[in-house]
Coordinates of C-alpha atoms in Angstrom, one line a residue:
Chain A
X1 CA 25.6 187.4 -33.1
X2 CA 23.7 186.3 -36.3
X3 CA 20.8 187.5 -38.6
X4 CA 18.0 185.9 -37.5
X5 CA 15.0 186.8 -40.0
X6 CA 13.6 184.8 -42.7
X7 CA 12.0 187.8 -44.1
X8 CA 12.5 191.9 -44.1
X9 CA 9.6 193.3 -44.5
X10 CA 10.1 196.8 -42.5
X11 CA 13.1 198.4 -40.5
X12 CA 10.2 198.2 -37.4
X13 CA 10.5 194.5 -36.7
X14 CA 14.6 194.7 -37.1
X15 CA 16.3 195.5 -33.8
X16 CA 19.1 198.0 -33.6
X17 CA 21.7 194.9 -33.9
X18 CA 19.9 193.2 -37.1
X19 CA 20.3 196.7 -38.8
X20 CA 24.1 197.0 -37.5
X21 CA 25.0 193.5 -39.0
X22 CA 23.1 194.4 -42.2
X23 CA 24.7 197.6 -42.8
X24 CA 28.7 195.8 -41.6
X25 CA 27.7 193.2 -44.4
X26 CA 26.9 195.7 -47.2
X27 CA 30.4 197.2 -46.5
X28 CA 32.1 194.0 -46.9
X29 CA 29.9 193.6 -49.7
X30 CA 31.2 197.2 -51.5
X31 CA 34.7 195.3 -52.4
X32 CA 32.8 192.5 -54.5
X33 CA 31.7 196.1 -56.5
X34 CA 34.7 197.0 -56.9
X35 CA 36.5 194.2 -58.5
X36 CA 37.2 193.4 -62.2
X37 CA 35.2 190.0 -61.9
X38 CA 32.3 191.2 -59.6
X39 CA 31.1 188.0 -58.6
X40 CA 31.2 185.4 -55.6
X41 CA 29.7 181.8 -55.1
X42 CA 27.6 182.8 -52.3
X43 CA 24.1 182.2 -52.9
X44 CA 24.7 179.3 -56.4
X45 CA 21.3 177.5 -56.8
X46 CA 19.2 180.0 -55.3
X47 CA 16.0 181.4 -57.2
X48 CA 15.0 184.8 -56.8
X49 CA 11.8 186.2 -58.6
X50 CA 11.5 190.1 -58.3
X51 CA 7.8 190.9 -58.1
X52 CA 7.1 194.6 -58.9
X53 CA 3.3 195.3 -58.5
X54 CA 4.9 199.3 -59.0
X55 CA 7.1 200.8 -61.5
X56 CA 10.4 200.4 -60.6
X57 CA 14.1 201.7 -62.2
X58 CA 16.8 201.6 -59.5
X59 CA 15.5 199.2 -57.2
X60 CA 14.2 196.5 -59.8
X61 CA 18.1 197.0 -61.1
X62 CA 19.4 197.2 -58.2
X63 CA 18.0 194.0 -56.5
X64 CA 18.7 192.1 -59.7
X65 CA 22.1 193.0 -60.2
X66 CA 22.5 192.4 -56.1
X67 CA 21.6 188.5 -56.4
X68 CA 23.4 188.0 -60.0
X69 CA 26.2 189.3 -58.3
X70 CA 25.8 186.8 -55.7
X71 CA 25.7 184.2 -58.2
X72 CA 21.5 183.9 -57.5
X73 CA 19.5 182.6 -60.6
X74 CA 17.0 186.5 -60.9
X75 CA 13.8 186.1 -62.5
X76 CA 11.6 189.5 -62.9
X77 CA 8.0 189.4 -63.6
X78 CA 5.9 193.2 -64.1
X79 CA 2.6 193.8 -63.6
X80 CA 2.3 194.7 -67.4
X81 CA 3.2 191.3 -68.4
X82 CA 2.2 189.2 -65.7
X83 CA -1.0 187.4 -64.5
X84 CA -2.3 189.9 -62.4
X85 CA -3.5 192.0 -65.3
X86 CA -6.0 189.0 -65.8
X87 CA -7.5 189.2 -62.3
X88 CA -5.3 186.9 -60.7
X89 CA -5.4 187.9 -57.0
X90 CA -1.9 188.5 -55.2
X91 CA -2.3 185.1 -53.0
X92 CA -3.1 182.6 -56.2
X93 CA 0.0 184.7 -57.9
X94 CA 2.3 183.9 -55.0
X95 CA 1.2 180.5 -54.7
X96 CA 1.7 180.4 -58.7
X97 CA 4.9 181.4 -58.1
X98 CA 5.7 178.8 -55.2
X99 CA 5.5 176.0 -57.1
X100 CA 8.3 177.2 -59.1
X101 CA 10.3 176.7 -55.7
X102 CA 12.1 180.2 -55.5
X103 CA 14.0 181.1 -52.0
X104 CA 13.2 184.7 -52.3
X105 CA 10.1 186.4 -53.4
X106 CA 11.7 190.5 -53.5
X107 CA 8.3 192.4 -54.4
X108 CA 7.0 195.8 -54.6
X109 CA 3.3 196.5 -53.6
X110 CA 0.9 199.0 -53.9
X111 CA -1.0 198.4 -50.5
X112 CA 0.7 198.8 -47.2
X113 CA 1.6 195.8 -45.6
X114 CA 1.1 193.1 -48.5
X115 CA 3.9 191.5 -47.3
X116 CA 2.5 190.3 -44.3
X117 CA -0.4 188.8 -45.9
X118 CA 1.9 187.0 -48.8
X119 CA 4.4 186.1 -45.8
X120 CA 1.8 183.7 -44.1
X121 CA 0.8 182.2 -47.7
X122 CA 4.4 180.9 -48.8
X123 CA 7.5 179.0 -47.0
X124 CA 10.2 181.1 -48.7
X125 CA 12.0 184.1 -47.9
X126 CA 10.1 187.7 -48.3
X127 CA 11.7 191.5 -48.9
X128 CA 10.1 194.0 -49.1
X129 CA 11.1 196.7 -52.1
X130 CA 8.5 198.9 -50.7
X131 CA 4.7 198.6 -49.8
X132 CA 2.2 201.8 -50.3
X133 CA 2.9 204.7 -47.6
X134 CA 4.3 201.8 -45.0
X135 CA 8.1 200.9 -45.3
X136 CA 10.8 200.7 -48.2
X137 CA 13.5 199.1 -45.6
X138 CA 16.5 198.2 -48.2
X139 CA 15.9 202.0 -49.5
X140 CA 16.5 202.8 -45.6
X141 CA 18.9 200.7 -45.4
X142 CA 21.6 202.3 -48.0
X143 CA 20.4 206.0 -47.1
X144 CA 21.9 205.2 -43.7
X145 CA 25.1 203.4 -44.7
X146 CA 25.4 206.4 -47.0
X147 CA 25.2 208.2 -44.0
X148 CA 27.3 206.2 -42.4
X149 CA 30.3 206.6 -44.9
X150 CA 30.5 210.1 -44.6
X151 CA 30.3 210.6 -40.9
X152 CA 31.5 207.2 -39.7
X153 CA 28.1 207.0 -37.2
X154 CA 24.7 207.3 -37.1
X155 CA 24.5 208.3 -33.3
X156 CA 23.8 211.9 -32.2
X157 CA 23.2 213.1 -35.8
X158 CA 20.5 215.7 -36.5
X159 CA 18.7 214.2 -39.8
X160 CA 16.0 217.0 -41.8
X161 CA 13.1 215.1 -44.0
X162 CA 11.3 217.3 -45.9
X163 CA 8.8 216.7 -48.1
X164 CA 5.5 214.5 -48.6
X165 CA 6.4 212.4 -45.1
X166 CA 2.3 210.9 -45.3
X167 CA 2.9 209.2 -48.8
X168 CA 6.6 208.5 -48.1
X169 CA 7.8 205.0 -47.3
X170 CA 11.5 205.7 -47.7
X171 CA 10.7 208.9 -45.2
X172 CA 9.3 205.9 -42.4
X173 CA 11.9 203.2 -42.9
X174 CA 14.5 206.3 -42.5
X175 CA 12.9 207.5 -39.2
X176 CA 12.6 203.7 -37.9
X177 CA 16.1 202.8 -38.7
X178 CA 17.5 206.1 -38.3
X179 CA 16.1 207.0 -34.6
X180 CA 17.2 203.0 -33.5
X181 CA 20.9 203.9 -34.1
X182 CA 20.7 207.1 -32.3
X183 CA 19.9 209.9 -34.9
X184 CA 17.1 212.8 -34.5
X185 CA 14.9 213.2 -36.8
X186 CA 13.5 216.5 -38.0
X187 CA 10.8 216.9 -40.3
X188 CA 9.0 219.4 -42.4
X189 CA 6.3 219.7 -45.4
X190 CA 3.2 220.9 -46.2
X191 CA 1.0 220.2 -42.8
X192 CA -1.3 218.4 -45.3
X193 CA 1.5 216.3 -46.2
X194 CA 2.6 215.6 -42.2
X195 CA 1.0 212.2 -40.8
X196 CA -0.5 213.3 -37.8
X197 CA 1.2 211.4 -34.9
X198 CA 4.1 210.7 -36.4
X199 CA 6.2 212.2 -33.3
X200 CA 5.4 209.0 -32.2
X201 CA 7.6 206.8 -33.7
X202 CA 10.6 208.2 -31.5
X203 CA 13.2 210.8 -31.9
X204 CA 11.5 213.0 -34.1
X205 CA 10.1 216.5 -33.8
X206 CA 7.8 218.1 -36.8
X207 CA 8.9 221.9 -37.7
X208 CA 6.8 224.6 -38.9
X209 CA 8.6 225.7 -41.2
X210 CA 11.7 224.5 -43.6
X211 CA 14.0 226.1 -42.2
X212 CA 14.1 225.4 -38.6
X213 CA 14.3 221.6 -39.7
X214 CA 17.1 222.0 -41.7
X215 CA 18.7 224.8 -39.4
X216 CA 22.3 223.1 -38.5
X217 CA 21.3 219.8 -40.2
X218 CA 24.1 217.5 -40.5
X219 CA 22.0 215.5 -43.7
X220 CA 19.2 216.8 -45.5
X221 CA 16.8 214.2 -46.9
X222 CA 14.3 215.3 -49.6
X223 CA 11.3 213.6 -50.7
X224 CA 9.7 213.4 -54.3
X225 CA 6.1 215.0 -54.2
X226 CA 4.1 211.2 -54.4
X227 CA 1.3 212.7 -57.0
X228 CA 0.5 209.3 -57.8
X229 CA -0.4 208.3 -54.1
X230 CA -2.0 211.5 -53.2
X231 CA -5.8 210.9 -53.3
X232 CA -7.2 215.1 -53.8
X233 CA -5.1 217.9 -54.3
X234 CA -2.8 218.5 -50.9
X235 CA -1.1 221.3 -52.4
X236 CA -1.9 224.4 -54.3
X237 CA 0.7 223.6 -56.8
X238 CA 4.6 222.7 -57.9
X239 CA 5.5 226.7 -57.8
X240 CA 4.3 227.0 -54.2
X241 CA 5.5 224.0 -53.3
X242 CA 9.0 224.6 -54.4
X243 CA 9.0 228.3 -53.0
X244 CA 8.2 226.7 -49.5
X245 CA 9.8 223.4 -49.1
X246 CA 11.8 223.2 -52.5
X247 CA 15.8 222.9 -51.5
X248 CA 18.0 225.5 -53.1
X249 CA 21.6 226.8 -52.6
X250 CA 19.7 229.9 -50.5
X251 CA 18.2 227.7 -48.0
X252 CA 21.3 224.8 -47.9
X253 CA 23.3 227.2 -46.0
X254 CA 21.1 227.0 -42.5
X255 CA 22.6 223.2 -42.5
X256 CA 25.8 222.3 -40.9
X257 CA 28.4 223.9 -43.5
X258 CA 29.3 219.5 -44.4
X259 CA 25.5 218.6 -44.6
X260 CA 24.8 215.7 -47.2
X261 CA 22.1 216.3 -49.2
X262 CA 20.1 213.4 -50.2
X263 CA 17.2 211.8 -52.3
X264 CA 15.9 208.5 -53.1
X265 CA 15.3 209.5 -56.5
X266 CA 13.1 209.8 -58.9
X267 CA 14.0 213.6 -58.7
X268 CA 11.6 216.1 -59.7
X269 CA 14.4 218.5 -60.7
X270 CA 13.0 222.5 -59.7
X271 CA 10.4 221.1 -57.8
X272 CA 11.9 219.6 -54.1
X273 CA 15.2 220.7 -55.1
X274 CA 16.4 223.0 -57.8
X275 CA 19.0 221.6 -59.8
X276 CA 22.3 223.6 -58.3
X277 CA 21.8 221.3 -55.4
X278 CA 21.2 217.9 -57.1
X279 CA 24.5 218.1 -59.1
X280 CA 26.1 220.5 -56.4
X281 CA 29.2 219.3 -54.3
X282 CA 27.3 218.4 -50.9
X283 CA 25.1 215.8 -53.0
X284 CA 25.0 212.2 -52.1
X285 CA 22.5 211.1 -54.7
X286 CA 24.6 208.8 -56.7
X287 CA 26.3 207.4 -54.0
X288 CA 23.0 206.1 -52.6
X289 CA 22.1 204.5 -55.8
X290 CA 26.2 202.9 -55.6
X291 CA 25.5 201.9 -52.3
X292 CA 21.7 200.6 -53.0
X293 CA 23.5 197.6 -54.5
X294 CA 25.6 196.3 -51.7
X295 CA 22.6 196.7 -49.2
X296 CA 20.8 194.4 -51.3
X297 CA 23.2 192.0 -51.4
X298 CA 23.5 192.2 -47.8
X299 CA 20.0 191.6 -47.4
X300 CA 19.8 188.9 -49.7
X301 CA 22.6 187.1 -48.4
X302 CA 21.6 187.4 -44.9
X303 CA 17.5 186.2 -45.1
X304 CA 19.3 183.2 -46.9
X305 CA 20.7 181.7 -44.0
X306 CA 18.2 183.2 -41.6
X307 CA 15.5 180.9 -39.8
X308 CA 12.1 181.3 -39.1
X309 CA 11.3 183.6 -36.2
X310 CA 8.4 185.8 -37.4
Chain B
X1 CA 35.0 169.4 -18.1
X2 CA 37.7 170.5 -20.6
X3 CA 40.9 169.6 -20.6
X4 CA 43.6 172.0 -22.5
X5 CA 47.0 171.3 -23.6
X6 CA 49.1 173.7 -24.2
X7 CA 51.1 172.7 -27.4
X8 CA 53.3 175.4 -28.5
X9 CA 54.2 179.0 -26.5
X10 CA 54.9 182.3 -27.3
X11 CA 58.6 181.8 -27.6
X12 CA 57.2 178.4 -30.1
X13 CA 55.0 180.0 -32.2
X14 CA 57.9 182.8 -33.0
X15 CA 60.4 180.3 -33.8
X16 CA 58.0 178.1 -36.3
X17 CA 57.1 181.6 -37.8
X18 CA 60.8 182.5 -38.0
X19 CA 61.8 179.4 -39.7
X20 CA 58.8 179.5 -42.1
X21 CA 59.5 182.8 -43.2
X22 CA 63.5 181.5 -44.2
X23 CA 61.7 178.3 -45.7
X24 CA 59.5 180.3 -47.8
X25 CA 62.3 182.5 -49.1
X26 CA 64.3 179.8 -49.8
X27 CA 61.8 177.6 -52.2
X28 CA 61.0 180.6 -53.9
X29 CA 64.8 181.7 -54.3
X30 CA 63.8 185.6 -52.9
X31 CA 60.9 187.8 -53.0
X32 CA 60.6 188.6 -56.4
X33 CA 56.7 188.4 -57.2
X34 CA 55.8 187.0 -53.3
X35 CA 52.7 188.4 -51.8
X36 CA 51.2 187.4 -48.7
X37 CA 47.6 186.9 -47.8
X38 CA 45.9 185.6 -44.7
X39 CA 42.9 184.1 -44.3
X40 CA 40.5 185.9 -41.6
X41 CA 40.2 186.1 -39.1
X42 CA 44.1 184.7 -37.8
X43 CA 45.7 184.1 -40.6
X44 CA 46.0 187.8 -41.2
X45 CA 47.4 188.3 -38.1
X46 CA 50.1 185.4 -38.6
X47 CA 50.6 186.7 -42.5
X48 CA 51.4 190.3 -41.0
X49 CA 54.3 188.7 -38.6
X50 CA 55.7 186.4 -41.7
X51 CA 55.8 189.4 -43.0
X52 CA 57.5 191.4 -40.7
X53 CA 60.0 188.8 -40.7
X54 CA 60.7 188.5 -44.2
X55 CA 61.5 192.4 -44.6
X56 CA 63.8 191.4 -41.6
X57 CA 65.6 188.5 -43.2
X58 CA 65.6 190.5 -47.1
X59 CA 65.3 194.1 -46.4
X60 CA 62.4 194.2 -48.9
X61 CA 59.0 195.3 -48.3
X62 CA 56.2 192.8 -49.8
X63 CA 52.3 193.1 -50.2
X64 CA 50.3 191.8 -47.4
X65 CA 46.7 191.0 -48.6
X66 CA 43.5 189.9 -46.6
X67 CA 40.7 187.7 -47.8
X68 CA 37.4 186.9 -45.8
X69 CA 36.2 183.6 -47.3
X70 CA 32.3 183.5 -45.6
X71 CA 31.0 184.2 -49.0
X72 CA 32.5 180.8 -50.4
X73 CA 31.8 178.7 -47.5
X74 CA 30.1 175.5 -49.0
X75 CA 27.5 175.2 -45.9
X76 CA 25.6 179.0 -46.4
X77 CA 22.6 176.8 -46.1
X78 CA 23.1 173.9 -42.8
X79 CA 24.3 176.7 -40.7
X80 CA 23.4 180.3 -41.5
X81 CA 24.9 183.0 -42.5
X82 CA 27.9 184.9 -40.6
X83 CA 28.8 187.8 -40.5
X84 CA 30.7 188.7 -43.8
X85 CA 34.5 190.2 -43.2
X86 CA 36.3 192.6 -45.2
X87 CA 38.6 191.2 -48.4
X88 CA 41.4 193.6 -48.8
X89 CA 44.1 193.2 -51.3
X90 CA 44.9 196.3 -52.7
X91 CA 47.3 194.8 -55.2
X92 CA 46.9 192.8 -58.6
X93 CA 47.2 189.2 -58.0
X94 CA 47.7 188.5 -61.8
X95 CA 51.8 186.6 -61.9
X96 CA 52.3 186.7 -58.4
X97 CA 53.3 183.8 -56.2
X98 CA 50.4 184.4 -53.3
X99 CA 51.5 182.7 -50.1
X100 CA 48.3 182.0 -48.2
X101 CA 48.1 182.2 -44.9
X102 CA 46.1 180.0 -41.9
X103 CA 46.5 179.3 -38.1
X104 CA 44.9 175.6 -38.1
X105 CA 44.2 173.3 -41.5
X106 CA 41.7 170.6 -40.8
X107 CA 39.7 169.6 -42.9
X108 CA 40.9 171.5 -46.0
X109 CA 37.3 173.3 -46.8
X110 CA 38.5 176.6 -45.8
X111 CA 41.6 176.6 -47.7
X112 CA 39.0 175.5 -50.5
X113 CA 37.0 178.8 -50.0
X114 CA 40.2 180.7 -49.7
X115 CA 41.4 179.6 -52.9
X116 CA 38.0 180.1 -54.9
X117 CA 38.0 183.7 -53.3
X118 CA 41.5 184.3 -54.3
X119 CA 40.8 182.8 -58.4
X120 CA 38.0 185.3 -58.5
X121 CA 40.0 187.9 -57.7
X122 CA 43.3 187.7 -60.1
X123 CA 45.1 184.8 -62.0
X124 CA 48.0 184.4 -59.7
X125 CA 51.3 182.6 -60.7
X126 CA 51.0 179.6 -58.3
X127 CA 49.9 179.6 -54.2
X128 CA 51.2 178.4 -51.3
X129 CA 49.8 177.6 -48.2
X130 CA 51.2 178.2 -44.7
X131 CA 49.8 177.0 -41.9
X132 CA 50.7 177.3 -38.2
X133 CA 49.2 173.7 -37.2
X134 CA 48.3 171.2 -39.0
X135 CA 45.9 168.8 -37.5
X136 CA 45.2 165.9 -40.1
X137 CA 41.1 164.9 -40.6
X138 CA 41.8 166.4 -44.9
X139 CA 38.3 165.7 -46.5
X140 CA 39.8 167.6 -49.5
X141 CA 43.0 167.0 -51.6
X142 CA 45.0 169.6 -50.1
X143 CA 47.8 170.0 -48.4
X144 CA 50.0 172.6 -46.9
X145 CA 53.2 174.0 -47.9
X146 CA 54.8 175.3 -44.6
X147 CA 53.6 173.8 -41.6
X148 CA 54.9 175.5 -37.8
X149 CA 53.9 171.7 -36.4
X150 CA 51.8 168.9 -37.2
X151 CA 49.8 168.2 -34.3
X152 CA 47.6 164.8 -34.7
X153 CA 44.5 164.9 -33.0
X154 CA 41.1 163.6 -32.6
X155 CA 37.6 164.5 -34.2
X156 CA 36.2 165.6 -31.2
X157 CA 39.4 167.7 -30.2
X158 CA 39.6 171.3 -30.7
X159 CA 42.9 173.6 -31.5
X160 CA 42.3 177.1 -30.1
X161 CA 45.2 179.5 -31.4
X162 CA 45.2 182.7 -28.5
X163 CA 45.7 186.1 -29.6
X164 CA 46.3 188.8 -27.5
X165 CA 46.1 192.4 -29.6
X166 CA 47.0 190.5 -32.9
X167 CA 49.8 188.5 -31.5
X168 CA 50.1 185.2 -31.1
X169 CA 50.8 183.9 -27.6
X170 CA 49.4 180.4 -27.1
X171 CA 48.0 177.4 -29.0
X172 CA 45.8 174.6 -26.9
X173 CA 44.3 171.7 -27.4
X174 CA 41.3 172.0 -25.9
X175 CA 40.1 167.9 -25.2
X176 CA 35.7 168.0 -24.9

């Protein structure tokens, strides 16, 4: 059974399988981490340009490090320093950018579903480090092989989201990976802050309140309040916010008594979760970041050698 | 239609091991320094029994390593990518005499990868290569060490080694 995508754009178009193989790979991927020369062969000769349209810390890092640890030649261009400050329009950019031959374009967007549009312009290899409110699929990716490691499955485990799940793209690749391996998803946040419909997407259920999504919770997930994204004010402000939705050692104890807590980061510290949580024992957060690399290799490694099928 | 010969047995395969383990311990006077590593997937399985056998013959116990080699395959690009295996040697390579592990050499490129995988990982002493069959076709200057039987075949022939729960119980030459 191989990989079979030239490019990941979203946890949606990946079946159940395709996300198994990727998440097996990042584990054999974990020991290159761990070594004293963390380096292998694998992908000599191939160019990688990291296009971030979006600021970035972790992921930006994270990709990079990813290919240079699989020996890829990475090349980062910013919005600050790069054509499209100019005018240039995304298309002319990529197609800029083409005739420098690179394998893999890895780029971060601010409008949902850019990728698709660049996907049909150029012949190499796409991944998407997260589009507007639509998917952030390698951030998925390593939440659920963080998962993963501490539970040893996915299936049958009851997931809480809580936060701004309308502006969130790591809260829709989570519930599109998530519900394919077997998990429920539970969710919760302001209702101005709750996509309407999003029941839909499978095995998830909205609560009313906090605390009946995170009642007996095997992982709670928290979201950053996406102030940036939010077009008018969707919330009174941070004080209510946090009173009603922030995570705090009080509220912790309705989840299962080994919940993981978890957040993609940047972390608003006293806002979505006060700060006894973030650095508290049942926190995953630098362990997602740990993993975030070996994900991204995976994914790198695997689009490589994938052929066309979309 | 296929046409299989069966070239060496269960009872075969435990002798050629047995005697491999003795020749090993002879040309390196002992175990001092020895570590074994197999290549994946069926050269761990083989490394384990050498193994086995070598705590038999010495009474001591020696490292057993594994090493996936699909990251240093030199054809990432002809024939896409595979799924990647676990690499676990949970030792330091640095001075040791590494005696690596294969069912089949052919044409020598996985033994390449195998040793690439192995120089990233420590600077070992020297290696040696075991192999259970050895069927000719080298497009690389290598050559094994220990060898259970050379077998000379044909391009277009195939040598299937059958496991059955990690243990070796048949090798075939399976005729296309």
């Amino acid at each position: 059974m191989s990989f079979r995508h030239k490019h990941i754009i979203a946890l949606r178009d990946l079946s159940k399988d395709d996300i198994e193989q990727l998440l097996n790979t990042a584990e054999s991927m974990r020991e290159i981490n761990n070594r004293e020369i963390k380096k292998v062969p694998t992908l000599r000769g191939k160019t990688i340009i990291n296009l971030f349209y979006e600021s970035s810390t972790r992921t930006r890092t994270s990709f990079e490090i990813a290919g240079k640890r699989l020996s890829a030649d990475t090349v980062n261009i910013a919005p600050s320093n790069s054509s499209a400050t100019k005018g240039e329009t995304l298309a002319d950019t990529a197609l800029n950018l083409l005739a420098m031959k690179p394998d893999i374009i890895v780029m971060r967007h601010a409008v949902s579903g850019s990728h698709y549009f660049l996907a049909e312009k150029v012949n190499c290899s796409i991944i998407n480090a997260g589009d507007g409110a639509h998917e952030h699929p390698s951030q998925g990716l390593l939440d659920m092989l963080t998962i993963k490691d501490k539970f040893g499955r996915l299936d049958g485990l009851k997931v809480a989201i809580v936060g701004d799940i309308t502006h969130s793209r790591v809260a829709r690749s989570n519930i599109q990976g998530l519900t394919k391996l077997g998990s429920s998803i539970f969710l919760a946040g302001p209702p101005t802050m709750i996509p309407p419909g999003v029941e839909r997407l499978g095995n998830v259920t909205v609560c009313a309140t906090m605390k009946e999504a995170i009642q007996d919770a095997d992982v709670v997930m928290m979201l950053r309040i996406q102030q940036e994204r939010q077009g008018k004010t969707l919330m009174p402000n941070a004080r209510e916010y946090s009173r009603y939705f922030g995570l705090n050692p009080q509220n912790l104890q309705y989840a299962r008594p080994d919940a993981m807590v978890m957040h993609p980061g940047p972390i608003n510290r006293g806002v979505e979760m006060s700060s006894y949580v973030v650095d508290g024992s049942q926190s995953h957060i630098l362990k997602q970041v740990e993993n975030g690399v070996a994900v991204r290799m995976a994914m790198l490694y695997h689009v490589c050698g994938g052929t066309a099928v979309e | 239609m296929s046409q299989d010969t069966v070239i060496f047995d269960q009872a075969g395969i435990a002798r050629a091991l047995t005697r491999i383990a003795h020749e090993i311990l002879e040309k390196n006077k002992g175990t001092e320094d020895l570590v074994l590593v197999g290549i994946r997937s069926g050269g761990d399985h083989l490394a384990r029994l050498l193994r086995d056998r070598i705590v038999e013959i010495e009474g001591v116990e020696i490292p057993l390593g594994t090493v996936d080699i699909t990251m240093y395959r030199d054809d990432i690009s002809s024939r896409g990518t595979l799924p990647v295996g676990k690499t676990e040697i949970p030792f330091a390579l640095d001075g040791k005499k590494i005696i690596l592990v294969d069912e089949v050499i052919f044409t020598g490129r996985t033994i390449r990868a195998a040793l690439d995988a192995l120089i990233d990982i420590g600077r070992p002493d020297c290696i040696q290569l075991a192999v259970l069959i050895d069927r000719g076709h080298r497009e690389l200057p290598i050559r094994p060490d220990f060898v259970g039987r050379n077998v000379p075949t044909a391009r277009d022939e195939d040598i299937c080694v059958f496991f059955d729960h990690a243990q070796p119980i048949e090798v075939r030459l399976v005729k296309s």
